[in-house]
XYZ file of C-alpha atoms in Angstrom:
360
model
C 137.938 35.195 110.028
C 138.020 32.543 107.210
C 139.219 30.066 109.764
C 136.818 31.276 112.055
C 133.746 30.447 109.557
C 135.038 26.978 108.188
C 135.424 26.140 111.883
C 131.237 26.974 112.327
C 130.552 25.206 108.844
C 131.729 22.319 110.535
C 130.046 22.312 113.941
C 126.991 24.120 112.711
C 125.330 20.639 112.528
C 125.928 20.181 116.434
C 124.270 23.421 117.639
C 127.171 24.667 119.937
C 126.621 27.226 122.590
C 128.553 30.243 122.810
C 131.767 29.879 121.285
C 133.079 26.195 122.031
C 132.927 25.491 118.228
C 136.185 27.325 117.415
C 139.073 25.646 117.670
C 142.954 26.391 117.809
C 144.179 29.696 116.368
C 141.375 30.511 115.697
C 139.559 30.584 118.727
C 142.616 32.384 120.767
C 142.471 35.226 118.043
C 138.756 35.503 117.967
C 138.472 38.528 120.397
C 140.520 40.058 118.439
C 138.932 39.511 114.879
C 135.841 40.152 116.676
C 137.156 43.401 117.602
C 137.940 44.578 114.274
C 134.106 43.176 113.067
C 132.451 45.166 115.976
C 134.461 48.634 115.041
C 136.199 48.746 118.158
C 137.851 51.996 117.717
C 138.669 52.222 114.291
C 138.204 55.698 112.226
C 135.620 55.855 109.442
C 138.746 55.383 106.617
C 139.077 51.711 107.888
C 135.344 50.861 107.698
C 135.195 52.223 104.416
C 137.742 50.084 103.068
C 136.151 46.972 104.679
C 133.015 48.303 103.619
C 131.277 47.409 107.167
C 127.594 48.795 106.769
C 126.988 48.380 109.617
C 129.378 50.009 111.848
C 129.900 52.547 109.178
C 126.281 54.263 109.847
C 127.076 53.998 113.792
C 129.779 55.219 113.098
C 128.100 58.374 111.265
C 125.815 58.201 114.097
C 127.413 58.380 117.013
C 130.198 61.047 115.574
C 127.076 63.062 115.084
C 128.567 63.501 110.827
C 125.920 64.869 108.003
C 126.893 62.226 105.285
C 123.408 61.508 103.566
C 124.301 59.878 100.409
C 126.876 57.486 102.335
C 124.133 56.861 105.032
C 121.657 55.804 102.010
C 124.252 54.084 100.515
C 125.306 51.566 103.373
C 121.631 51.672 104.939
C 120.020 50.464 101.748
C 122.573 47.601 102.143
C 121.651 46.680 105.048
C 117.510 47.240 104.840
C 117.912 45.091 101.748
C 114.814 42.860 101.856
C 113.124 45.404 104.461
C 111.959 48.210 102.307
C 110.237 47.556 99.091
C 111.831 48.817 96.186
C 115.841 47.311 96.729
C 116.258 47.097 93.169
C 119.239 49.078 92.843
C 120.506 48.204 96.778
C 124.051 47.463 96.921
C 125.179 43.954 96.884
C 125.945 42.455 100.752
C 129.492 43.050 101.929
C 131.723 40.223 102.912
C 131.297 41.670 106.227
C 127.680 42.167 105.757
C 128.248 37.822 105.225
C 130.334 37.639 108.267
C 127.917 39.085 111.306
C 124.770 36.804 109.315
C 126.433 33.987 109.403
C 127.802 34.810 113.501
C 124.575 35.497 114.489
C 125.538 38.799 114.284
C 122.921 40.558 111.824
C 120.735 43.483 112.790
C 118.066 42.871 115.800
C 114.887 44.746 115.548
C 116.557 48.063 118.140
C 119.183 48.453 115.487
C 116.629 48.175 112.406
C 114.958 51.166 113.762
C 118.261 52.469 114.483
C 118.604 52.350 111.014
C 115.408 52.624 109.327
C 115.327 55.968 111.130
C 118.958 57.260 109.768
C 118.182 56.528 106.728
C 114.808 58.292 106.553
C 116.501 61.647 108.109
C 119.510 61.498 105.406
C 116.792 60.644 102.786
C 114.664 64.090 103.985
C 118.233 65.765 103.938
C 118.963 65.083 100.112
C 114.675 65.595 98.650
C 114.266 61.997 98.663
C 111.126 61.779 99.897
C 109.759 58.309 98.276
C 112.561 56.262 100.458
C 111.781 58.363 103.027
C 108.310 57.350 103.895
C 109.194 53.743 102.681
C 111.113 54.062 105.689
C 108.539 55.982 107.978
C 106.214 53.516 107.040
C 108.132 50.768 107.980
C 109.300 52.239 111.830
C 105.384 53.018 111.889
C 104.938 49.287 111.436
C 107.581 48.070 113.985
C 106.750 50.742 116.945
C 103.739 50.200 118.969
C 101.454 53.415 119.258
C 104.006 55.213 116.727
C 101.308 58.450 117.308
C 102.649 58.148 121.162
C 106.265 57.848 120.218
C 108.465 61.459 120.134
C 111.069 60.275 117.740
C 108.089 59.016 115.191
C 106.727 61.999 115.280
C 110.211 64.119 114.873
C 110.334 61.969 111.852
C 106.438 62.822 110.326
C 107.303 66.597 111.301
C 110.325 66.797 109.116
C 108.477 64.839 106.364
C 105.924 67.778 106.347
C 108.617 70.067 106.151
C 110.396 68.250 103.314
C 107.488 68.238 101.484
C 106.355 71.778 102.307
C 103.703 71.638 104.238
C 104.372 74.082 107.487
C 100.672 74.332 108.676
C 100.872 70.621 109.533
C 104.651 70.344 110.444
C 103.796 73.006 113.085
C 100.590 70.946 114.473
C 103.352 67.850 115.195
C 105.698 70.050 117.074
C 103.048 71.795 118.662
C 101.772 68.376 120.002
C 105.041 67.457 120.593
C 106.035 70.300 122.761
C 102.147 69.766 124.162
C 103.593 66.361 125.634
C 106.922 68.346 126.749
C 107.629 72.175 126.576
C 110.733 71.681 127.115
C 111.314 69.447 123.887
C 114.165 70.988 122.217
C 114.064 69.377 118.772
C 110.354 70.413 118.350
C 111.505 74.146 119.286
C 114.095 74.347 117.337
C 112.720 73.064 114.614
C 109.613 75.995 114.827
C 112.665 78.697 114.915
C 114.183 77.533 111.699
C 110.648 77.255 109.639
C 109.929 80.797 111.103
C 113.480 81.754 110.198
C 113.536 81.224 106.575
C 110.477 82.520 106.173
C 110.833 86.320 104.694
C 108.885 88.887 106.931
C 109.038 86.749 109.780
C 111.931 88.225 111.997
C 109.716 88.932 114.998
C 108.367 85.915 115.398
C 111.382 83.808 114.770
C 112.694 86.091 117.805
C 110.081 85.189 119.933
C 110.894 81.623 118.745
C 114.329 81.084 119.450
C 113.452 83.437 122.729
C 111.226 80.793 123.895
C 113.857 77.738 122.958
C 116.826 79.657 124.482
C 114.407 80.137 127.883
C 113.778 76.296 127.932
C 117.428 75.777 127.908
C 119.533 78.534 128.714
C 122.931 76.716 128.543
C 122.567 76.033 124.760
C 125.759 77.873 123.043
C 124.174 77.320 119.921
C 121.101 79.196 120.642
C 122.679 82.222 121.934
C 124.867 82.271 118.889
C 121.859 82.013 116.965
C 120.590 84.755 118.571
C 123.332 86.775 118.520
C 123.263 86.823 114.984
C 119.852 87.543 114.772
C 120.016 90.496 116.667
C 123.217 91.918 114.282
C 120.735 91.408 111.154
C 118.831 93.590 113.100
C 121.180 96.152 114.381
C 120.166 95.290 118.094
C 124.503 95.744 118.959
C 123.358 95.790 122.954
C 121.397 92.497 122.430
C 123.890 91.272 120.634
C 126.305 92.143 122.902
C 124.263 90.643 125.835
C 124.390 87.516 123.642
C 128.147 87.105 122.856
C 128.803 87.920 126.602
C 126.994 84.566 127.434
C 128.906 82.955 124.997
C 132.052 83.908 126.307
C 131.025 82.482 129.827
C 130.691 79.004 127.818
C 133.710 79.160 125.967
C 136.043 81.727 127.427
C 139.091 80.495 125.444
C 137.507 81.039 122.013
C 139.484 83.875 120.518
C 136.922 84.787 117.851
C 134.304 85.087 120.017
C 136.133 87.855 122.162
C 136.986 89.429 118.408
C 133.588 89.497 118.022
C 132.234 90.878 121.070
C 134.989 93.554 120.706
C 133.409 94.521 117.504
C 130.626 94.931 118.480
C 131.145 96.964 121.933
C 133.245 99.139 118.653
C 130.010 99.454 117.132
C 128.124 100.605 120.465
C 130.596 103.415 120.794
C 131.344 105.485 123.737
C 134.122 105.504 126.392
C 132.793 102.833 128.497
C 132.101 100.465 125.216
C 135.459 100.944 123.753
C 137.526 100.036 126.842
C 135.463 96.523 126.513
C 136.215 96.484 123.303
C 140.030 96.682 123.895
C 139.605 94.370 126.612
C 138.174 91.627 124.292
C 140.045 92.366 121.681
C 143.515 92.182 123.321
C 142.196 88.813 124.768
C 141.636 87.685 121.486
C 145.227 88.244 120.636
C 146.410 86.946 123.520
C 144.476 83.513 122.746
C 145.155 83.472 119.191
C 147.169 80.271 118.289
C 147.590 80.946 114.597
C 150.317 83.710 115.503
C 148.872 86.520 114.974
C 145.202 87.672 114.316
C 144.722 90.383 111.368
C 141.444 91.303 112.394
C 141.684 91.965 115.598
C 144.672 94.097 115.259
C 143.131 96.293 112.652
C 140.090 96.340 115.108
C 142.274 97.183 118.213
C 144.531 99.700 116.176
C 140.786 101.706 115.344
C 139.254 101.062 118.894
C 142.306 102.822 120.660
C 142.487 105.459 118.211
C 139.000 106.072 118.470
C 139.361 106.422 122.646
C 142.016 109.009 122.285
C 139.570 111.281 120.285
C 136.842 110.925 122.618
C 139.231 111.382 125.611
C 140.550 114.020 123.933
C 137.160 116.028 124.098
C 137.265 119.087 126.747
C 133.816 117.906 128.626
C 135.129 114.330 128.415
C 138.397 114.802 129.847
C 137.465 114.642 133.474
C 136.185 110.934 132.889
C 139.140 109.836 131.966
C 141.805 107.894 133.647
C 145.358 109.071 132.630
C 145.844 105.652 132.935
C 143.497 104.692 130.516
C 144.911 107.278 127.730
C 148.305 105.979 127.906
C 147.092 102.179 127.794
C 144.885 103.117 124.602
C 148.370 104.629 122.911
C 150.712 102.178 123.820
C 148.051 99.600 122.278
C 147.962 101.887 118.960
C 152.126 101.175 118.855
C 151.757 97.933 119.533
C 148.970 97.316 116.502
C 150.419 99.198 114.175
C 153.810 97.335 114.614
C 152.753 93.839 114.470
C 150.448 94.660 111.512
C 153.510 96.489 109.978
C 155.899 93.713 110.340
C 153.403 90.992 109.294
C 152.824 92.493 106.062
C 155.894 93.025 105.429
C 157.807 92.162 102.059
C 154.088 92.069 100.499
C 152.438 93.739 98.127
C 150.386 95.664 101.002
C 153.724 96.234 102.869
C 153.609 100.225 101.510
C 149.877 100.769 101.993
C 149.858 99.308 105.193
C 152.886 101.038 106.768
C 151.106 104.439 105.589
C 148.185 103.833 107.341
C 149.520 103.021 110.581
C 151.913 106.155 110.850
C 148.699 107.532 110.176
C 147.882 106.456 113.177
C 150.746 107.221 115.053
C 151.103 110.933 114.416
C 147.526 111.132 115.501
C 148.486 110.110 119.049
């Protein structure tokens, strides 16, 4: 890089075009140095230590990370002379040194880019004075900012940040005005009707309404799933979990959970699904062994045998099915006996499932 830079000191003065000016060694390793300056692949460890503002918050950015104080911290860097007060700014990097002097430095995309990063991790840690220095710069850059959705994203959250809900609501509502099916600005209604105390029902219909828009949004129907449990709505939730497990099938604490709560519905039908999920959970759990669902798969067998057990019951049951729901109480209660075994539980444990046993 030095080499690189001495070589343009000297042929500054001739106003080369592209990159004829570099000469030698230099010039044959310059993809390569260039490479390193661009973050071509490197993890965020590496750009740390060269202290690369730049493709540290793209970085941040495009791995989707919540670091606020490290995206104020390289963004004021690089906004230095942009936003008023850069009193207490960090000092430009040697890097910072290296794209200015390459013709390299930010263009006005990647200002926003930035100005707009910076603003959301400013809103994320209560500063809100460097957050509207930086709203009010992007309103200065974008033409019609009252016309642009990710302006108005950012004046929403302001209002938020600042606690004013009556007018954060009138942005999204514009915003969703312009485009039902605007996610962010639906989203973004739930949460403000979420934290709000009282509010259950409409925070429902909320999230009902976002989750309609988009039904393919995992994080919506685990949202919702949730919401119903606070609730005690087990079939909703059920119906909720269900759809999750179509989008991830091979999540073994989803099927725990959806066992749980078929457990919770109660009834023959509900505890067979229970077993079902439960059992797959096992079968997909890496970590060698999963404590919960064993204890959960012990009690939902054991509690099948008692309602099979009833006289008007009987005839719905499968023989089939009684002898599956025993041989899964032996199986529980010796996995959960050997895996606490030579702990302090080892005795308790052990009790408890020939508890079980003798009751089968």
């Amino acid at each position: 890089v030095c080499r690189c830079l001495q070589d343009y000191r000297k042929h500054k003065t001739n106003k080369p075009r592209g990159l004829s000016f570099l000469k030698g060694t230099a010039a044959l390793n310059f993809p390569k140095i260039m490479a390193g300056i661009l973050n071509g692949g490197e993890d965020l460890s590496s750009l740390l230590a060269r202290n690369d503002h730049l493709a540290i918050l793209r970085y941040v950015r495009s791995h989707k990370l919540r670091e606020p104080e490290m995206t104020i911290h390289h963004g004021r860097a690089l906004l230095k002379g942009t936003l008023d007060d850069t009193s207490d700014s960090p000092s430009s990097s040697p890097m910072s040194i290296i794209r200015e002097l390459l013709g390299l430095s930010l263009n006005e995309s990647e200002t926003l880019a930035v100005l707009e990063q910076v603003c959301t991790a400013a809103l994320d840690v209560y500063d809100d004075t460097l957050a509207k220095r930086c709203l009010a710069q992007i309103k200065k850059r974008v033409q019609n900012p009252d016309e642009s959705a990710r302006v108005m994203r950012l004046i929403g959250l302001s209002h938020e940040s600042a606690g004013e809900i009556p007018e954060a609501f009138a942005v999204y509502d514009e915003l969703l005005n312009n485009n039902p099916a605007n996610s962010f600005a639906l989203q973004r209604k739930y949460c403000i009707l979420r934290s709000q105390v009282g509010k259950e029902a409409e925070a429902m219909d909320a999230l009902n309404d976002c989750i309609g828009k988009n039904q393919g949004d995992a994080a919506g129907w685990l949202e919702m799933g949730r919401l119903c449990l606070d609730i005690c709505d087990y079939k909703g939730a059920a119906f909720c979990y269900e759809e999750l497990v179509v989008a991830n099938p091979l999540d073994d604490t989803l099927h725990c959970m959806l066992g749980e709560i078929y457990a919770t519905l109660g009834g023959l039908s509900n505890l067979k699904m229970a077993r079902k999920h439960l059992a797959q959970s096992l079968d997909l759990c890496s970590s060698g062994g999963n404590l919960r669902a064993l204890y959960a798969l012990v009690a939902v067998a054991g509690s099948f045998l008692e309602e099979s057990a009833s006289a008007r019951k009987r005839k719905e049951v499968n023989g089939d099915d009684v002898e599956v729901a025993k041989e899964l109480v032996k199986y529980g209660a010796e996995n959960l006996t050997k895996m606490y075994k030579g702990s302090r539980m080892s005795e308790a444990v052990a009790h408890v499932m020939e508890a079980q046993l003798a009751d089968i």
